[in-house]
Coordinates of C-alpha atoms in Angstrom, one line a residue:
M18 CA 51.4 -49.6 72.9
R19 CA 49.6 -52.8 74.4
I20 CA 48.6 -53.2 78.0
E21 CA 50.3 -55.9 80.0
N22 CA 48.5 -59.1 80.8
A23 CA 45.8 -57.8 78.0
P24 CA 42.7 -59.9 77.6
T25 CA 43.0 -63.2 75.8
L26 CA 40.6 -65.9 74.5
T27 CA 42.2 -69.0 73.3
I28 CA 40.9 -72.4 72.0
E29 CA 42.5 -75.5 73.4
H30 CA 42.4 -79.2 72.5
P31 CA 43.1 -81.3 75.8
E32 CA 44.7 -84.6 74.7
S33 CA 42.6 -86.4 77.4
T34 CA 39.5 -85.6 75.7
K35 CA 38.4 -84.6 72.2
E36 CA 36.0 -81.6 73.8
Q37 CA 37.4 -77.9 72.9
S38 CA 37.8 -75.8 75.7
V39 CA 37.4 -71.9 75.8
V40 CA 40.3 -70.5 77.8
A41 CA 40.1 -66.9 78.9
R42 CA 43.1 -65.0 80.5
G43 CA 44.7 -61.5 81.4
V44 CA 42.6 -58.2 82.5
W45 CA 39.2 -58.0 81.2
Q46 CA 38.3 -54.8 82.4
V47 CA 37.0 -51.7 80.1
H48 CA 40.7 -50.1 80.4
A49 CA 42.0 -53.2 78.8
L50 CA 38.9 -54.1 76.4
S51 CA 39.4 -50.5 75.0
D52 CA 43.2 -51.1 73.9
R53 CA 43.8 -50.9 70.2
G54 CA 42.6 -53.6 68.3
A55 CA 41.8 -56.0 71.5
L56 CA 37.5 -55.5 71.6
K57 CA 37.3 -56.0 67.6
G58 CA 39.4 -59.2 67.8
I59 CA 37.5 -60.6 71.0
N60 CA 34.2 -59.7 69.9
K61 CA 34.8 -61.5 66.4
M62 CA 36.1 -64.5 68.5
L63 CA 33.3 -64.7 70.6
G64 CA 30.6 -64.4 67.7
T65 CA 32.0 -67.5 66.3
L66 CA 31.3 -69.7 69.5
K67 CA 28.1 -68.9 69.9
D68 CA 25.2 -71.8 69.8
Q69 CA 27.9 -74.2 70.4
P70 CA 26.5 -75.9 73.8
Q71 CA 29.4 -78.3 73.7
L72 CA 32.4 -76.1 74.3
V73 CA 33.9 -75.9 78.1
W74 CA 34.4 -72.6 79.5
D75 CA 37.3 -71.6 81.7
L76 CA 37.4 -68.4 83.1
S77 CA 39.4 -69.0 86.2
G78 CA 42.7 -67.6 84.6
I79 CA 41.1 -64.0 84.5
S80 CA 43.0 -62.1 86.8
S81 CA 40.6 -59.1 87.0
L82 CA 36.9 -59.1 85.5
D83 CA 34.3 -56.3 85.7
H84 CA 31.0 -55.7 84.5
I85 CA 31.9 -54.9 80.8
G86 CA 33.9 -58.3 80.5
A87 CA 31.3 -60.0 82.0
Q88 CA 28.7 -58.9 80.0
M89 CA 30.3 -59.7 76.9
F90 CA 30.4 -63.5 77.8
W91 CA 27.0 -63.4 79.0
T92 CA 25.9 -62.2 75.6
A93 CA 27.7 -64.9 73.9
W94 CA 26.4 -67.3 76.0
G95 CA 22.9 -66.5 75.0
K96 CA 22.2 -64.7 78.5
R97 CA 22.4 -68.2 80.3
R98 CA 25.4 -70.0 82.0
P99 CA 26.7 -72.8 79.7
N100 CA 26.8 -76.3 81.1
R101 CA 30.3 -76.5 81.6
L102 CA 31.8 -73.7 83.0
T103 CA 34.7 -73.1 85.3
L104 CA 34.8 -69.8 87.5
D105 CA 37.1 -68.1 90.0
P106 CA 35.1 -67.7 93.1
R107 CA 35.5 -63.8 93.1
Q108 CA 33.8 -63.8 89.7
E109 CA 30.7 -65.7 91.3
E110 CA 28.8 -62.8 92.4
L111 CA 29.3 -60.8 89.1
F112 CA 27.8 -63.4 87.2
A113 CA 25.2 -63.9 89.7
R114 CA 24.0 -60.4 89.3
L115 CA 23.6 -61.1 85.6
E116 CA 21.4 -63.7 85.8
D117 CA 19.3 -62.3 88.0
A118 CA 19.0 -59.2 85.9
S119 CA 18.1 -61.5 83.1
H120 CA 15.4 -63.0 84.7
L121 CA 13.3 -59.8 85.6
S122 CA 10.0 -59.3 84.4
Y123 CA 8.2 -56.0 83.6
P124 CA 4.5 -55.8 84.0
R125 CA 2.5 -55.5 80.7
T126 CA 1.0 -52.3 80.1
R127 CA -2.6 -52.8 79.1
S128 CA -4.3 -50.6 76.8
S129 CA -7.5 -49.4 77.3
P130 CA -10.2 -49.4 74.8
L131 CA -11.2 -45.8 75.6
G132 CA -7.5 -44.7 75.2
W133 CA -8.6 -42.3 72.4
I134 CA -11.2 -40.7 74.4
I135 CA -8.9 -40.3 77.5
A136 CA -6.5 -38.7 75.2
L137 CA -9.3 -36.7 73.6
G138 CA -10.0 -35.7 77.1
A139 CA -6.8 -34.5 77.8
S140 CA -6.4 -32.3 74.9
V141 CA -9.6 -30.4 75.4
L142 CA -8.3 -29.6 78.8
S143 CA -5.1 -28.8 77.8
L144 CA -6.6 -26.4 75.3
F145 CA -9.0 -25.0 78.0
E146 CA -6.0 -24.6 80.1
H147 CA -4.1 -22.6 77.4
L148 CA -7.2 -20.1 76.8
K149 CA -7.8 -19.7 80.3
S150 CA -3.6 -18.4 80.5
V151 CA -4.5 -16.5 77.2
I152 CA -7.4 -14.9 78.7
L153 CA -5.3 -13.7 81.9
L154 CA -2.3 -12.5 80.0
I155 CA -4.7 -10.5 78.1
G156 CA -5.9 -9.1 81.1
Q157 CA -2.7 -8.4 82.6
V158 CA -1.8 -6.6 79.3
V159 CA -4.8 -4.2 79.4
Q160 CA -3.9 -3.0 83.1
D161 CA -0.4 -2.5 82.1
L162 CA -1.7 -0.1 79.2
F163 CA -3.8 1.7 81.3
R164 CA -0.9 2.1 83.7
F165 CA 1.2 3.5 81.0
I166 CA -1.5 5.7 79.5
R167 CA -1.9 7.1 83.1
H168 CA 1.9 7.7 83.4
P169 CA 3.8 7.6 80.3
V170 CA 6.7 9.4 81.6
T171 CA 8.0 6.5 83.8
G172 CA 6.7 4.0 80.5
P173 CA 9.1 1.5 79.2
W174 CA 9.9 3.4 76.3
R175 CA 13.3 1.9 76.0
E176 CA 11.9 -1.4 76.0
I177 CA 9.4 -0.5 73.3
S178 CA 12.2 1.1 71.2
A179 CA 14.5 -1.9 71.6
N180 CA 11.8 -4.4 70.3
I181 CA 11.0 -2.2 67.6
Y182 CA 14.5 -2.3 66.2
H183 CA 14.9 -5.8 67.0
S184 CA 11.3 -7.1 65.6
G185 CA 11.0 -4.2 63.0
F186 CA 14.3 -2.8 61.5
Q187 CA 16.2 -6.1 61.4
A188 CA 13.5 -7.9 59.7
L189 CA 13.3 -5.5 56.8
G190 CA 16.2 -7.5 54.7
I191 CA 14.2 -10.7 54.8
T192 CA 10.9 -9.6 54.4
A193 CA 12.0 -7.6 51.1
L194 CA 13.7 -10.6 49.5
V195 CA 10.8 -12.8 50.2
G196 CA 8.5 -10.1 48.8
F197 CA 10.3 -9.3 45.7
L198 CA 10.6 -13.2 44.9
I199 CA 6.9 -13.7 45.8
G200 CA 6.1 -10.9 43.5
I201 CA 7.9 -12.0 40.5
V202 CA 6.6 -15.5 40.7
L203 CA 3.0 -14.2 40.9
S204 CA 3.5 -11.6 38.1
Y205 CA 5.1 -14.6 36.1
L206 CA 2.2 -17.0 36.5
S207 CA -0.7 -14.6 36.2
A208 CA 1.1 -13.0 33.2
Q209 CA 0.9 -16.9 31.3
Q210 CA -2.8 -17.2 32.0
L211 CA -3.9 -13.5 31.0
R212 CA -2.0 -13.9 27.9
M213 CA -4.4 -16.8 26.9
F214 CA -7.4 -14.7 27.1
G215 CA -5.5 -11.3 26.0
G216 CA -6.0 -9.7 29.3
D217 CA -2.6 -8.3 29.9
I218 CA -3.4 -5.1 31.2
F219 CA -5.4 -6.9 33.9
L220 CA -2.3 -8.2 35.7
V221 CA -1.9 -4.7 37.6
N222 CA -5.3 -5.6 39.1
I223 CA -4.6 -9.0 40.2
L224 CA -1.2 -8.4 41.6
G225 CA -2.3 -5.2 43.2
M226 CA -5.2 -6.7 45.2
A227 CA -3.3 -9.9 46.0
V228 CA -0.3 -8.2 47.6
I229 CA -2.0 -5.5 49.2
R230 CA -5.0 -7.1 50.6
E231 CA -3.7 -10.3 51.2
L232 CA -0.1 -11.7 50.6
G233 CA 1.9 -8.8 52.0
P234 CA 0.4 -8.9 55.4
L235 CA 0.4 -12.7 55.7
L236 CA 3.9 -13.0 54.3
A237 CA 5.6 -10.4 56.8
A238 CA 3.2 -12.0 59.5
I239 CA 4.5 -15.6 59.0
L240 CA 8.1 -14.4 58.5
V241 CA 7.9 -12.4 61.8
A242 CA 6.2 -15.4 63.8
G243 CA 9.2 -17.5 62.6
R244 CA 11.9 -15.0 63.5
S245 CA 10.6 -12.5 66.1
G246 CA 8.1 -14.7 67.6
S247 CA 10.5 -17.7 68.3
S248 CA 13.1 -15.0 69.6
I249 CA 10.6 -13.5 71.9
T250 CA 9.8 -17.2 73.4
A251 CA 13.1 -18.3 73.4
Q252 CA 14.0 -15.0 75.4
L253 CA 11.6 -15.6 78.0
G254 CA 11.9 -19.2 78.2
V255 CA 15.9 -18.3 79.0
M256 CA 15.0 -16.1 81.6
R257 CA 12.6 -18.6 83.5
V258 CA 15.8 -21.0 83.2
T259 CA 18.1 -18.7 84.7
E260 CA 15.5 -18.0 87.3
E261 CA 15.6 -14.0 85.8
L262 CA 11.9 -13.8 86.2
D263 CA 11.9 -15.1 89.6
A264 CA 14.8 -12.3 90.4
M265 CA 12.3 -9.8 88.8
L266 CA 9.6 -10.5 91.0
V267 CA 11.6 -10.6 93.9
M268 CA 12.7 -7.1 93.1
G269 CA 9.2 -5.8 92.5
I270 CA 9.5 -5.4 89.0
S271 CA 6.4 -6.7 86.9
H272 CA 6.8 -9.0 83.9
G273 CA 3.8 -7.8 82.4
Y274 CA 4.7 -4.1 82.3
R275 CA 8.8 -4.4 81.6
L276 CA 8.7 -7.4 79.3
I277 CA 5.2 -8.2 77.9
M278 CA 3.3 -5.2 77.0
P279 CA 6.5 -3.4 75.5
K280 CA 7.0 -6.7 72.9
I281 CA 3.1 -6.3 72.1
L282 CA 3.1 -2.4 71.6
A283 CA 6.5 -3.2 69.5
L284 CA 5.0 -5.6 67.1
A285 CA 1.7 -3.8 66.9
V286 CA 3.7 -0.8 65.7
A287 CA 6.3 -2.7 63.7
M288 CA 3.9 -5.1 61.6
P289 CA 2.2 -2.3 59.8
L290 CA 5.2 -0.8 58.6
L291 CA 6.8 -4.3 57.6
V292 CA 3.4 -4.9 55.5
V293 CA 4.0 -1.6 53.6
W294 CA 7.8 -2.6 53.3
T295 CA 6.5 -6.2 52.0
D296 CA 4.1 -4.6 49.8
A297 CA 6.4 -2.3 48.0
M298 CA 8.9 -5.2 47.5
A299 CA 6.5 -7.5 45.9
L300 CA 4.7 -4.8 43.9
L301 CA 8.5 -3.9 42.6
G302 CA 9.0 -7.7 41.7
G303 CA 5.6 -7.8 40.0
M304 CA 6.4 -4.6 38.1
L305 CA 10.1 -6.2 36.9
A306 CA 8.6 -9.4 35.8
A307 CA 5.4 -7.9 34.0
K308 CA 7.9 -5.7 32.2
F309 CA 10.1 -8.7 30.8
E310 CA 7.0 -10.9 30.5
L311 CA 4.2 -8.7 28.8
G312 CA 6.2 -5.7 28.1
L313 CA 4.1 -3.3 30.6
S314 CA 6.2 -0.4 31.3
L315 CA 6.7 0.7 34.9
R316 CA 4.9 4.0 34.2
Y317 CA 1.7 2.3 33.1
F318 CA 2.0 0.1 36.1
V319 CA 2.5 2.7 38.7
Q320 CA -0.2 5.0 37.2
K321 CA -2.7 2.2 36.8
L322 CA -1.9 1.0 40.4
P323 CA -4.4 3.6 42.6
S324 CA -7.5 3.0 40.1
A325 CA -7.4 -0.7 40.1
V326 CA -6.7 -1.0 43.8
P327 CA -9.3 1.1 45.8
I328 CA -7.8 2.6 48.9
V329 CA -9.8 1.0 51.4
N330 CA -7.7 -2.4 50.6
Y331 CA -4.5 -0.5 52.0
G332 CA -6.4 0.1 55.1
I333 CA -7.5 -3.5 55.4
G334 CA -4.1 -4.5 54.9
L335 CA -2.6 -2.0 57.5
G336 CA -5.4 -3.3 60.2
K337 CA -4.3 -6.9 59.5
G338 CA -0.8 -5.9 60.5
V339 CA -1.6 -4.4 63.5
V340 CA -3.9 -7.3 64.6
F341 CA -1.2 -10.1 63.0
G342 CA 1.7 -8.3 65.1
T343 CA -0.7 -8.4 68.6
L344 CA -1.4 -12.1 68.1
I345 CA 1.9 -13.1 67.1
A346 CA 3.3 -11.4 70.7
L347 CA 0.7 -13.0 72.6
V348 CA 1.2 -16.2 71.4
S349 CA 4.9 -16.1 71.5
C350 CA 4.7 -14.3 75.1
H351 CA 2.2 -17.1 76.4
F352 CA 4.2 -20.0 75.6
G353 CA 7.5 -18.1 77.0
L354 CA 5.9 -17.8 80.2
R355 CA 4.7 -21.5 80.5
I356 CA 8.2 -23.0 79.7
K357 CA 9.7 -24.8 82.5
P358 CA 13.2 -24.6 83.9
N359 CA 14.9 -27.2 81.7
T360 CA 16.3 -27.1 78.0
E361 CA 13.8 -29.7 76.8
S362 CA 10.9 -27.8 77.5
L363 CA 12.8 -24.5 76.1
G364 CA 12.9 -26.3 72.6
R365 CA 9.6 -27.4 72.7
G366 CA 8.0 -24.3 73.9
T367 CA 9.8 -22.6 71.4
T368 CA 8.7 -24.6 68.3
T369 CA 5.1 -25.0 69.6
A370 CA 5.1 -20.7 69.7
V371 CA 6.2 -20.7 66.0
V372 CA 3.8 -23.0 64.7
T373 CA 0.6 -22.0 67.0
A374 CA 1.6 -18.2 65.9
I375 CA 1.3 -19.1 62.4
T376 CA -1.7 -21.0 62.7
V377 CA -3.5 -18.3 64.4
V378 CA -2.5 -15.5 62.1
I379 CA -3.9 -17.8 59.0
M380 CA -6.8 -18.2 61.1
A381 CA -7.3 -14.7 61.7
N382 CA -6.6 -14.0 58.0
A383 CA -9.4 -16.2 57.3
V384 CA -11.8 -14.2 59.5
F385 CA -10.7 -11.0 58.1
A386 CA -11.4 -12.3 54.4
I387 CA -14.8 -13.3 55.6
V388 CA -15.9 -10.0 57.5
F389 CA -14.6 -7.8 54.8
S390 CA -15.9 -9.9 52.0
S391 CA -17.9 -7.1 50.3
V392 CA -15.4 -4.2 51.0
G393 CA -12.8 -2.9 48.8
F394 CA -14.1 -4.1 45.4
S395 CA -15.0 -1.3 42.8

């Protein structure tokens, strides 16, 4: 059903002159222009009338005109009035505003040749600001730990157990799947190389050392950083957006004691357990791949593993789990507390927290490799 007095645009040829005249009639407002098929046809016709300065435009027959309709004419005219234009006096003010707006000039921003130095300085200052906040956060956590040790009965046991469940138990599935697949891939790749040199039996040494000492803790940490780290940051960020953190301060409840410390303790406890679980799944996948690729029996693999991998490597892997879990929780809580009360900051802070946590974990793993470079090799 079409709107009454719909917008129309016609080309007329007056007998008194050979010049073409474009006559607009009807209601040129957004509700009429959005009628079915009206806008498409008008835009198509206005497109054919561009760059024709000899045309005579007559808009006096328009009964009602708003800014949308006027902007359509203004765009078709090349953002300037045609030489021959007839307007209704009520339309003059609307086109005058469009004409004034098209003449506005914005100041040009001058790029300084020292812009990269300014950007570098801002990045360095931001880094020091983050370091200061992290140090203050660590100090607060240490104080809360001493308080927890002095008064363990009134400690946040429920919060700790809940975080262990969410960060540890609920991550068993994804860590098992990824660890199992990585074990299969590593075993197949190693078997192809060892077969060339007749060293099939050394697959146990390569797989055991790689998984227990390096890949197991690193895989578990990366998965937890992406899964639980983002959850921690988002949780604290939502509490900031909804002003729950401010409400806790009003009620005299410490953020560090009830929110930060339980998450750090939970990840410090759950990560070593996840490392053991990931190691087991990765070794299981490697054993199955070795069985089908090299014909090594599962019994031989299990018997050879303790002598191929010294027990100190297992301790190094568990120590990495504790350190990685603590670092992930600290980074996630740090960025969660820095989120501003808006949704854009929430998304950006969560992404930054995950990327930073994974980067810190890889850097810590490199430090472990350097410090314990001469430990754990028989």
